[in-house]
Short mmCIF file of N, CA and C in Angstrom, two decimals:
data_model
loop_
_atom_site.label_atom_id
_atom_site.label_comp_id
_atom_site.label_asym_id
_atom_site.label_seq_id
_atom_site.Cartn_x
_atom_site.Cartn_y
_atom_site.Cartn_z
N UNK A 1 78.80 115.60 84.21
CA UNK A 1 79.82 115.08 83.31
C UNK A 1 81.07 114.77 84.13
N UNK A 2 81.56 113.56 84.00
CA UNK A 2 82.79 113.14 84.68
C UNK A 2 83.97 113.42 83.76
N UNK A 3 84.80 114.38 84.15
CA UNK A 3 85.92 114.79 83.31
C UNK A 3 86.90 113.64 83.05
N UNK A 4 87.08 112.78 84.03
CA UNK A 4 87.99 111.65 83.84
C UNK A 4 87.44 110.69 82.78
N UNK A 5 86.14 110.43 82.82
CA UNK A 5 85.54 109.54 81.82
C UNK A 5 85.57 110.14 80.43
N UNK A 6 85.38 111.45 80.34
CA UNK A 6 85.40 112.12 79.04
C UNK A 6 86.75 111.90 78.36
N UNK A 7 87.81 111.99 79.14
CA UNK A 7 89.16 111.80 78.59
C UNK A 7 89.61 110.34 78.63
N UNK A 8 88.79 109.46 79.22
CA UNK A 8 89.14 108.04 79.29
C UNK A 8 90.29 107.78 80.25
N UNK A 9 90.32 108.47 81.37
CA UNK A 9 91.42 108.38 82.33
C UNK A 9 90.92 107.92 83.70
N UNK A 10 91.86 107.50 84.53
CA UNK A 10 91.55 107.19 85.93
C UNK A 10 91.87 108.42 86.77
N UNK A 11 91.40 108.45 88.01
CA UNK A 11 91.54 109.65 88.86
C UNK A 11 92.98 109.96 89.23
N UNK A 12 93.87 108.99 89.13
CA UNK A 12 95.27 109.21 89.50
C UNK A 12 96.14 109.51 88.29
N UNK A 13 95.55 109.91 87.18
CA UNK A 13 96.31 110.15 85.95
C UNK A 13 97.27 111.33 86.15
N UNK A 14 98.45 111.20 85.56
CA UNK A 14 99.44 112.27 85.64
C UNK A 14 99.10 113.36 84.62
N UNK A 15 99.78 114.49 84.74
CA UNK A 15 99.55 115.58 83.79
C UNK A 15 99.92 115.13 82.37
N UNK A 16 100.97 114.36 82.26
CA UNK A 16 101.39 113.88 80.94
C UNK A 16 100.33 112.97 80.32
N UNK A 17 99.74 112.10 81.13
CA UNK A 17 98.67 111.23 80.63
C UNK A 17 97.46 112.05 80.21
N UNK A 18 97.16 113.10 80.97
CA UNK A 18 96.03 113.98 80.63
C UNK A 18 96.28 114.66 79.29
N UNK A 19 97.51 115.19 79.13
CA UNK A 19 97.85 115.86 77.87
C UNK A 19 97.76 114.90 76.69
N UNK A 20 98.30 113.70 76.85
CA UNK A 20 98.28 112.73 75.74
C UNK A 20 96.86 112.33 75.38
N UNK A 21 96.04 112.06 76.39
CA UNK A 21 94.65 111.67 76.12
C UNK A 21 93.90 112.81 75.44
N UNK A 22 94.11 114.03 75.91
CA UNK A 22 93.41 115.17 75.31
C UNK A 22 93.83 115.37 73.86
N UNK A 23 95.13 115.35 73.60
CA UNK A 23 95.60 115.57 72.23
C UNK A 23 95.07 114.51 71.27
N UNK A 24 95.07 113.27 71.73
CA UNK A 24 94.57 112.18 70.88
C UNK A 24 93.09 112.39 70.55
N UNK A 25 92.28 112.67 71.58
CA UNK A 25 90.85 112.85 71.37
C UNK A 25 90.54 114.18 70.67
N UNK A 26 91.33 115.21 70.93
CA UNK A 26 91.11 116.50 70.30
C UNK A 26 91.33 116.41 68.79
N UNK A 27 92.31 115.65 68.39
CA UNK A 27 92.55 115.45 66.95
C UNK A 27 91.36 114.73 66.32
N UNK A 28 90.78 113.81 67.05
CA UNK A 28 89.67 113.03 66.53
C UNK A 28 88.39 113.85 66.42
N UNK A 29 88.14 114.74 67.39
CA UNK A 29 86.87 115.45 67.45
C UNK A 29 86.96 116.94 67.14
N UNK A 30 88.10 117.42 66.69
CA UNK A 30 88.24 118.85 66.42
C UNK A 30 87.25 119.28 65.35
N UNK A 31 86.52 120.38 65.57
CA UNK A 31 85.50 120.82 64.61
C UNK A 31 86.05 121.10 63.21
N UNK A 32 87.29 121.57 63.12
CA UNK A 32 87.86 121.83 61.80
C UNK A 32 88.03 120.54 61.00
N UNK A 33 88.24 119.45 61.69
CA UNK A 33 88.38 118.15 61.01
C UNK A 33 87.04 117.70 60.43
N UNK A 34 85.96 118.18 61.01
CA UNK A 34 84.62 117.78 60.58
C UNK A 34 83.91 118.90 59.80
N UNK A 35 84.67 119.81 59.22
CA UNK A 35 84.05 120.96 58.53
C UNK A 35 83.25 120.54 57.30
N UNK A 36 83.61 119.41 56.68
CA UNK A 36 82.88 118.96 55.49
C UNK A 36 81.92 117.83 55.81
N UNK A 37 81.74 117.51 57.07
CA UNK A 37 80.83 116.44 57.48
C UNK A 37 79.40 116.96 57.50
N UNK A 38 78.44 116.04 57.54
CA UNK A 38 77.04 116.47 57.69
C UNK A 38 76.86 117.26 59.00
N UNK A 39 75.82 118.08 59.04
CA UNK A 39 75.61 118.99 60.17
C UNK A 39 75.50 118.26 61.50
N UNK A 40 74.80 117.14 61.56
CA UNK A 40 74.64 116.44 62.83
C UNK A 40 75.97 115.89 63.33
N UNK A 41 76.85 115.45 62.43
CA UNK A 41 78.20 115.00 62.84
C UNK A 41 79.05 116.18 63.29
N UNK A 42 78.91 117.29 62.57
CA UNK A 42 79.65 118.50 62.93
C UNK A 42 79.25 118.97 64.33
N UNK A 43 77.95 119.01 64.60
CA UNK A 43 77.47 119.43 65.91
C UNK A 43 77.91 118.47 67.01
N UNK A 44 77.84 117.19 66.72
CA UNK A 44 78.26 116.17 67.69
C UNK A 44 79.75 116.30 68.01
N UNK A 45 80.57 116.49 66.97
CA UNK A 45 82.01 116.63 67.17
C UNK A 45 82.34 117.91 67.94
N UNK A 46 81.62 118.99 67.64
CA UNK A 46 81.85 120.26 68.34
C UNK A 46 81.50 120.12 69.82
N UNK A 47 80.37 119.48 70.10
CA UNK A 47 79.97 119.27 71.49
C UNK A 47 80.99 118.40 72.22
N UNK A 48 81.42 117.33 71.59
CA UNK A 48 82.41 116.43 72.21
C UNK A 48 83.72 117.18 72.44
N UNK A 49 84.12 118.01 71.47
CA UNK A 49 85.36 118.76 71.61
C UNK A 49 85.27 119.76 72.75
N UNK A 50 84.10 120.39 72.91
CA UNK A 50 83.91 121.31 74.04
C UNK A 50 84.01 120.58 75.36
N UNK A 51 83.44 119.39 75.43
CA UNK A 51 83.53 118.60 76.65
C UNK A 51 84.97 118.20 76.93
N UNK A 52 85.69 117.80 75.88
CA UNK A 52 87.11 117.44 76.05
C UNK A 52 87.91 118.64 76.53
N UNK A 53 87.65 119.80 75.94
CA UNK A 53 88.39 121.02 76.32
C UNK A 53 88.11 121.40 77.76
N UNK A 54 86.85 121.29 78.15
CA UNK A 54 86.48 121.61 79.53
C UNK A 54 87.14 120.65 80.50
N UNK A 55 87.12 119.35 80.17
CA UNK A 55 87.75 118.35 81.03
C UNK A 55 89.25 118.59 81.11
N UNK A 56 89.89 118.87 79.98
CA UNK A 56 91.32 119.12 79.97
C UNK A 56 91.67 120.35 80.79
N UNK A 57 90.94 121.43 80.57
CA UNK A 57 91.20 122.68 81.29
C UNK A 57 91.08 122.49 82.80
N UNK A 58 90.13 121.68 83.22
CA UNK A 58 89.93 121.44 84.65
C UNK A 58 91.02 120.54 85.22
N UNK A 59 91.33 119.46 84.52
CA UNK A 59 92.25 118.47 85.08
C UNK A 59 93.72 118.85 84.96
N UNK A 60 94.07 119.71 84.02
CA UNK A 60 95.48 120.06 83.85
C UNK A 60 95.93 121.11 84.87
N UNK A 61 94.98 121.91 85.37
CA UNK A 61 95.29 122.94 86.38
C UNK A 61 95.14 122.31 87.77
N UNK A 62 96.20 122.34 88.56
CA UNK A 62 96.19 121.67 89.86
C UNK A 62 95.09 122.18 90.78
N UNK A 63 94.88 123.48 90.82
CA UNK A 63 93.84 124.04 91.70
C UNK A 63 92.45 123.62 91.25
N UNK A 64 92.19 123.74 89.95
CA UNK A 64 90.87 123.36 89.43
C UNK A 64 90.64 121.86 89.62
N UNK A 65 91.69 121.08 89.42
CA UNK A 65 91.55 119.63 89.58
C UNK A 65 91.23 119.27 91.02
N UNK A 66 91.94 119.89 91.97
CA UNK A 66 91.67 119.62 93.38
C UNK A 66 90.25 120.03 93.75
N UNK A 67 89.82 121.16 93.24
CA UNK A 67 88.46 121.62 93.50
C UNK A 67 87.44 120.66 92.88
N UNK A 68 87.71 120.23 91.65
CA UNK A 68 86.81 119.29 90.98
C UNK A 68 86.73 117.97 91.76
N UNK A 69 87.89 117.46 92.18
CA UNK A 69 87.90 116.21 92.95
C UNK A 69 87.14 116.38 94.26
N UNK A 70 87.33 117.51 94.91
CA UNK A 70 86.62 117.78 96.16
C UNK A 70 85.11 117.83 95.93
N UNK A 71 84.72 118.52 94.86
CA UNK A 71 83.29 118.64 94.55
C UNK A 71 82.69 117.28 94.22
N UNK A 72 83.36 116.49 93.41
CA UNK A 72 82.79 115.20 93.02
C UNK A 72 82.79 114.22 94.18
N UNK A 73 83.80 114.28 95.04
CA UNK A 73 83.84 113.39 96.20
C UNK A 73 82.82 113.80 97.25
N UNK A 74 82.57 115.09 97.37
CA UNK A 74 81.68 115.59 98.41
C UNK A 74 80.21 115.55 98.02
N UNK A 75 79.92 115.33 96.75
CA UNK A 75 78.52 115.31 96.33
C UNK A 75 77.76 114.20 97.03
N UNK A 76 78.43 113.13 97.39
CA UNK A 76 77.76 112.04 98.08
C UNK A 76 77.40 112.41 99.52
N UNK A 77 78.00 113.49 100.06
CA UNK A 77 77.70 113.90 101.43
C UNK A 77 76.56 114.90 101.50
N UNK A 78 76.01 115.29 100.38
CA UNK A 78 74.85 116.17 100.41
C UNK A 78 75.13 117.61 100.01
N UNK A 79 76.37 117.99 99.76
CA UNK A 79 76.65 119.35 99.32
C UNK A 79 76.34 119.48 97.85
N UNK A 80 75.84 120.66 97.48
CA UNK A 80 75.58 120.93 96.07
C UNK A 80 76.53 122.02 95.65
N UNK A 81 77.02 121.88 94.44
CA UNK A 81 78.01 122.82 93.93
C UNK A 81 77.55 123.40 92.61
N UNK A 82 78.07 124.56 92.30
CA UNK A 82 77.84 125.11 90.96
C UNK A 82 78.66 124.30 89.98
N UNK A 83 78.13 124.03 88.85
CA UNK A 83 78.85 123.29 87.82
C UNK A 83 79.53 124.27 86.89
N UNK A 84 80.45 123.72 86.11
CA UNK A 84 81.05 124.54 85.07
C UNK A 84 79.95 124.83 84.07
N UNK A 85 79.98 126.04 83.55
CA UNK A 85 78.91 126.37 82.63
C UNK A 85 79.45 127.14 81.45
N UNK A 86 78.70 127.13 80.39
CA UNK A 86 79.08 127.82 79.17
C UNK A 86 78.88 129.31 79.36
N UNK A 87 79.94 130.08 79.21
CA UNK A 87 79.84 131.53 79.32
C UNK A 87 80.01 132.21 77.97
N UNK A 88 80.34 131.45 76.96
CA UNK A 88 80.61 132.07 75.68
C UNK A 88 79.70 131.55 74.61
N UNK A 89 79.96 131.97 73.40
CA UNK A 89 79.13 131.51 72.29
C UNK A 89 79.65 130.17 71.79
N UNK A 90 78.88 129.56 70.92
CA UNK A 90 79.26 128.24 70.41
C UNK A 90 80.51 128.26 69.58
N UNK A 91 80.90 129.41 69.05
CA UNK A 91 82.08 129.45 68.21
C UNK A 91 83.37 129.51 69.01
N UNK A 92 83.28 129.79 70.29
CA UNK A 92 84.49 129.88 71.13
C UNK A 92 84.89 128.51 71.61
N UNK A 93 85.54 127.74 70.78
CA UNK A 93 85.80 126.39 71.21
C UNK A 93 87.24 126.03 71.36
N UNK A 94 88.18 126.72 70.75
CA UNK A 94 89.54 126.22 70.89
C UNK A 94 90.55 127.17 70.30
N UNK A 95 91.79 127.01 70.76
CA UNK A 95 92.90 127.60 70.05
C UNK A 95 93.74 126.45 69.52
N UNK A 96 94.97 126.68 69.15
CA UNK A 96 95.78 125.64 68.51
C UNK A 96 95.90 124.38 69.36
N UNK A 97 96.12 124.53 70.65
CA UNK A 97 96.32 123.38 71.52
C UNK A 97 95.02 122.85 72.11
N UNK A 98 93.92 123.45 71.79
CA UNK A 98 92.65 122.95 72.27
C UNK A 98 92.19 123.59 73.56
N UNK A 99 92.89 124.61 74.04
CA UNK A 99 92.40 125.30 75.23
C UNK A 99 91.12 126.00 74.87
N UNK A 100 90.17 125.93 75.72
CA UNK A 100 88.88 126.49 75.39
C UNK A 100 88.78 127.91 75.90
N UNK A 101 87.98 128.67 75.21
CA UNK A 101 87.66 130.02 75.62
C UNK A 101 86.15 130.11 75.80
N UNK A 102 85.73 130.94 76.70
CA UNK A 102 84.31 131.17 76.86
C UNK A 102 83.67 130.27 77.90
N UNK A 103 84.42 129.41 78.54
CA UNK A 103 83.90 128.54 79.58
C UNK A 103 84.68 128.82 80.84
N UNK A 104 84.10 128.57 81.98
CA UNK A 104 84.87 128.76 83.19
C UNK A 104 84.09 128.40 84.42
N UNK A 105 84.81 128.32 85.48
CA UNK A 105 84.20 128.00 86.77
C UNK A 105 83.40 129.19 87.23
N UNK A 106 82.24 128.95 87.75
CA UNK A 106 81.32 130.04 88.07
C UNK A 106 81.72 130.82 89.31
N UNK A 107 82.64 130.35 90.10
CA UNK A 107 83.13 131.14 91.21
C UNK A 107 82.77 130.62 92.56
N UNK A 108 81.50 130.55 92.92
CA UNK A 108 81.15 130.13 94.26
C UNK A 108 81.28 128.64 94.39
N UNK A 109 81.64 128.18 95.58
CA UNK A 109 81.92 126.77 95.74
C UNK A 109 80.81 126.01 96.44
N UNK A 110 80.29 126.53 97.51
CA UNK A 110 79.38 125.74 98.33
C UNK A 110 78.01 126.38 98.40
N UNK A 111 77.00 125.55 98.31
CA UNK A 111 75.63 125.94 98.60
C UNK A 111 74.97 124.75 99.24
N UNK A 112 74.05 124.99 100.10
CA UNK A 112 73.37 123.88 100.75
C UNK A 112 73.93 123.67 102.13
N UNK A 113 73.45 122.66 102.80
CA UNK A 113 73.90 122.39 104.15
C UNK A 113 74.23 120.92 104.27
N UNK A 114 75.17 120.61 105.13
CA UNK A 114 75.56 119.24 105.38
C UNK A 114 76.11 119.12 106.77
N UNK A 115 76.01 117.95 107.34
CA UNK A 115 76.46 117.75 108.70
C UNK A 115 77.68 116.85 108.78
N UNK A 116 78.26 116.50 107.67
CA UNK A 116 79.40 115.60 107.68
C UNK A 116 80.62 116.28 108.30
N UNK A 117 81.20 115.61 109.27
CA UNK A 117 82.38 116.16 109.95
C UNK A 117 83.54 116.27 108.98
N UNK A 118 83.72 115.25 108.12
CA UNK A 118 84.83 115.29 107.18
C UNK A 118 84.66 116.43 106.18
N UNK A 119 83.44 116.70 105.75
CA UNK A 119 83.21 117.79 104.82
C UNK A 119 83.47 119.13 105.50
N UNK A 120 83.03 119.28 106.74
CA UNK A 120 83.31 120.52 107.46
C UNK A 120 84.81 120.69 107.67
N UNK A 121 85.50 119.59 107.92
CA UNK A 121 86.95 119.65 108.06
C UNK A 121 87.60 120.07 106.75
N UNK A 122 87.09 119.55 105.62
CA UNK A 122 87.61 119.94 104.31
C UNK A 122 87.39 121.42 104.07
N UNK A 123 86.24 121.93 104.46
CA UNK A 123 85.95 123.36 104.31
C UNK A 123 86.90 124.18 105.17
N UNK A 124 87.13 123.72 106.40
CA UNK A 124 88.06 124.40 107.30
C UNK A 124 89.47 124.41 106.71
N UNK A 125 89.92 123.28 106.17
CA UNK A 125 91.25 123.23 105.55
C UNK A 125 91.32 124.15 104.34
N UNK A 126 90.24 124.21 103.58
CA UNK A 126 90.20 125.09 102.43
C UNK A 126 90.32 126.55 102.87
N UNK A 127 89.65 126.90 103.97
CA UNK A 127 89.75 128.26 104.52
C UNK A 127 91.18 128.56 104.95
N UNK A 128 91.82 127.57 105.60
CA UNK A 128 93.19 127.79 106.08
C UNK A 128 94.18 127.99 104.94
N UNK A 129 93.87 127.52 103.76
CA UNK A 129 94.80 127.66 102.65
C UNK A 129 94.44 128.78 101.70
N UNK A 130 93.45 129.60 102.05
CA UNK A 130 93.14 130.74 101.18
C UNK A 130 94.23 131.78 101.29
N UNK A 131 94.39 132.53 100.24
CA UNK A 131 95.45 133.53 100.18
C UNK A 131 95.28 134.59 101.27
N UNK A 132 94.06 135.05 101.50
CA UNK A 132 93.86 136.10 102.50
C UNK A 132 94.20 135.60 103.90
N UNK A 133 93.83 134.36 104.21
CA UNK A 133 94.16 133.82 105.53
C UNK A 133 95.67 133.71 105.68
N UNK A 134 96.35 133.22 104.65
CA UNK A 134 97.80 133.08 104.74
C UNK A 134 98.49 134.43 104.86
N UNK A 135 97.99 135.44 104.15
CA UNK A 135 98.58 136.78 104.29
C UNK A 135 98.35 137.34 105.69
N UNK A 136 97.15 137.16 106.23
CA UNK A 136 96.88 137.63 107.59
C UNK A 136 97.73 136.89 108.61
N UNK A 137 97.88 135.58 108.44
CA UNK A 137 98.71 134.80 109.36
C UNK A 137 100.17 135.26 109.29
N UNK A 138 100.65 135.56 108.09
CA UNK A 138 102.03 136.05 107.95
C UNK A 138 102.18 137.42 108.62
N UNK A 139 101.18 138.29 108.47
CA UNK A 139 101.23 139.60 109.10
C UNK A 139 101.26 139.48 110.61
N UNK A 140 100.43 138.62 111.17
CA UNK A 140 100.43 138.39 112.63
C UNK A 140 101.77 137.85 113.07
N UNK A 141 102.34 136.94 112.29
CA UNK A 141 103.67 136.40 112.61
C UNK A 141 104.73 137.49 112.63
N UNK A 142 104.68 138.39 111.67
CA UNK A 142 105.65 139.50 111.63
C UNK A 142 105.46 140.41 112.84
N UNK A 143 104.21 140.70 113.20
CA UNK A 143 103.97 141.55 114.38
C UNK A 143 104.47 140.89 115.66
N UNK A 144 104.17 139.61 115.83
CA UNK A 144 104.65 138.91 117.03
C UNK A 144 106.17 138.82 117.06
N UNK A 145 106.77 138.56 115.90
CA UNK A 145 108.23 138.52 115.82
C UNK A 145 108.84 139.87 116.15
N UNK A 146 108.22 140.95 115.65
CA UNK A 146 108.70 142.29 115.95
C UNK A 146 108.58 142.62 117.43
N UNK A 147 107.47 142.20 118.03
CA UNK A 147 107.28 142.43 119.48
C UNK A 147 108.35 141.70 120.28
N UNK A 148 108.62 140.47 119.91
CA UNK A 148 109.66 139.70 120.59
C UNK A 148 111.03 140.36 120.42
N UNK A 149 111.32 140.81 119.21
CA UNK A 149 112.63 141.43 118.95
C UNK A 149 112.79 142.72 119.75
N UNK A 150 111.74 143.54 119.81
CA UNK A 150 111.81 144.79 120.58
C UNK A 150 112.00 144.49 122.06
N UNK A 151 111.26 143.51 122.57
CA UNK A 151 111.37 143.14 123.98
C UNK A 151 112.77 142.63 124.30
N UNK A 152 113.29 141.73 123.46
CA UNK A 152 114.64 141.20 123.69
C UNK A 152 115.68 142.30 123.57
N UNK A 153 115.48 143.22 122.61
CA UNK A 153 116.42 144.33 122.44
C UNK A 153 116.40 145.26 123.64
N UNK A 154 115.22 145.51 124.21
CA UNK A 154 115.11 146.36 125.39
C UNK A 154 115.83 145.74 126.58
N UNK A 155 115.67 144.44 126.76
CA UNK A 155 116.37 143.77 127.86
C UNK A 155 117.88 143.83 127.65
N UNK A 156 118.32 143.61 126.42
CA UNK A 156 119.76 143.66 126.15
C UNK A 156 120.33 145.05 126.41
N UNK A 157 119.60 146.09 126.01
CA UNK A 157 120.05 147.46 126.26
C UNK A 157 120.11 147.77 127.75
N UNK A 158 119.12 147.30 128.50
CA UNK A 158 119.10 147.52 129.94
C UNK A 158 120.32 146.89 130.58
N UNK A 159 120.59 145.64 130.22
CA UNK A 159 121.74 144.94 130.81
C UNK A 159 123.05 145.59 130.40
N UNK A 160 123.09 146.17 129.19
CA UNK A 160 124.31 146.81 128.73
C UNK A 160 124.57 148.11 129.52
N UNK A 161 123.55 148.88 129.79
CA UNK A 161 123.71 150.17 130.47
C UNK A 161 123.67 150.04 131.99
N UNK A 162 123.15 148.98 132.51
CA UNK A 162 123.04 148.78 133.95
C UNK A 162 123.58 147.41 134.34
N UNK A 163 124.88 147.22 134.26
CA UNK A 163 125.43 145.90 134.56
C UNK A 163 125.23 145.54 136.04
N UNK A 164 124.84 144.33 136.28
CA UNK A 164 124.68 143.83 137.64
C UNK A 164 123.36 144.18 138.29
N UNK A 165 122.53 144.99 137.69
CA UNK A 165 121.24 145.36 138.28
C UNK A 165 120.11 144.81 137.42
N UNK A 166 119.11 144.28 138.11
CA UNK A 166 117.92 143.88 137.37
C UNK A 166 116.98 145.08 137.32
N UNK A 167 116.00 145.02 136.49
CA UNK A 167 115.03 146.09 136.36
C UNK A 167 114.29 146.30 137.68
N UNK A 168 113.96 145.18 138.34
CA UNK A 168 113.23 145.27 139.61
C UNK A 168 114.08 145.96 140.68
N UNK A 169 115.37 145.64 140.73
CA UNK A 169 116.25 146.29 141.71
C UNK A 169 116.34 147.78 141.44
N UNK A 170 116.42 148.15 140.17
CA UNK A 170 116.49 149.56 139.81
C UNK A 170 115.22 150.28 140.23
N UNK A 171 114.07 149.66 140.04
CA UNK A 171 112.80 150.28 140.44
C UNK A 171 112.73 150.44 141.96
N UNK A 172 113.24 149.45 142.69
CA UNK A 172 113.26 149.57 144.16
C UNK A 172 114.14 150.73 144.60
N UNK A 173 115.31 150.88 143.97
CA UNK A 173 116.20 151.98 144.37
C UNK A 173 115.58 153.33 144.02
N UNK A 174 114.82 153.40 142.92
CA UNK A 174 114.14 154.65 142.56
C UNK A 174 113.06 154.96 143.60
N UNK A 175 112.31 153.95 144.00
CA UNK A 175 111.27 154.14 145.02
C UNK A 175 111.89 154.61 146.34
N UNK A 176 113.02 154.00 146.73
CA UNK A 176 113.71 154.41 147.95
C UNK A 176 114.16 155.86 147.85
N UNK A 177 114.68 156.23 146.68
CA UNK A 177 115.14 157.61 146.48
C UNK A 177 113.98 158.58 146.58
N UNK A 178 112.82 158.19 146.04
CA UNK A 178 111.63 159.06 146.12
C UNK A 178 111.18 159.22 147.57
N UNK A 179 111.16 158.13 148.34
CA UNK A 179 110.72 158.22 149.74
C UNK A 179 111.70 159.05 150.55
N UNK A 180 112.99 158.91 150.29
CA UNK A 180 113.98 159.72 151.01
C UNK A 180 113.81 161.18 150.65
N UNK A 181 113.58 161.47 149.38
CA UNK A 181 113.40 162.85 148.92
C UNK A 181 112.12 163.45 149.53
N UNK A 182 111.06 162.63 149.62
CA UNK A 182 109.79 163.11 150.20
C UNK A 182 109.92 163.31 151.71
N UNK A 183 110.74 162.51 152.38
CA UNK A 183 110.91 162.62 153.82
C UNK A 183 111.74 163.87 154.19
N UNK A 184 112.59 164.29 153.30
CA UNK A 184 113.43 165.43 153.66
C UNK A 184 112.85 166.76 153.36
#
């Protein structure tokens, strides 16, 4: 199911266009509007409304939309993805604004194998933007910054307490003092 086609939108649609298209179609296909219709129309409207809700939920959320676009663009390269699937009962179809309950992304993103360099690059970029990677990178940055600060602070303290002497000169004078002490 192409979420953009379900809502009658192009891939570059803004959030406002998505909201307007969803509200217009949701009013048309809302199951409550078809409560007195024959059963086959009621079922058809409910199914269409579920599809609209799923498309809206995916496209209005920036992360889900980016993932959906990545999945649909990458399908031509040979990767297979889990699709959105029904996790709830048929009665879980909407709240006042048409947000759906009982449906959701299944979690895992990639299955299968592919040799496309661009797809592997996309996977690498996706890894670089995961929360755990960013937290680990920030932690490493803090450790390196702390190491630099301690090193710079140690040098500043040395220069403050030993004006005119470098650390190497001080070590040489200590070595000379040890040899003189050992010789005597």
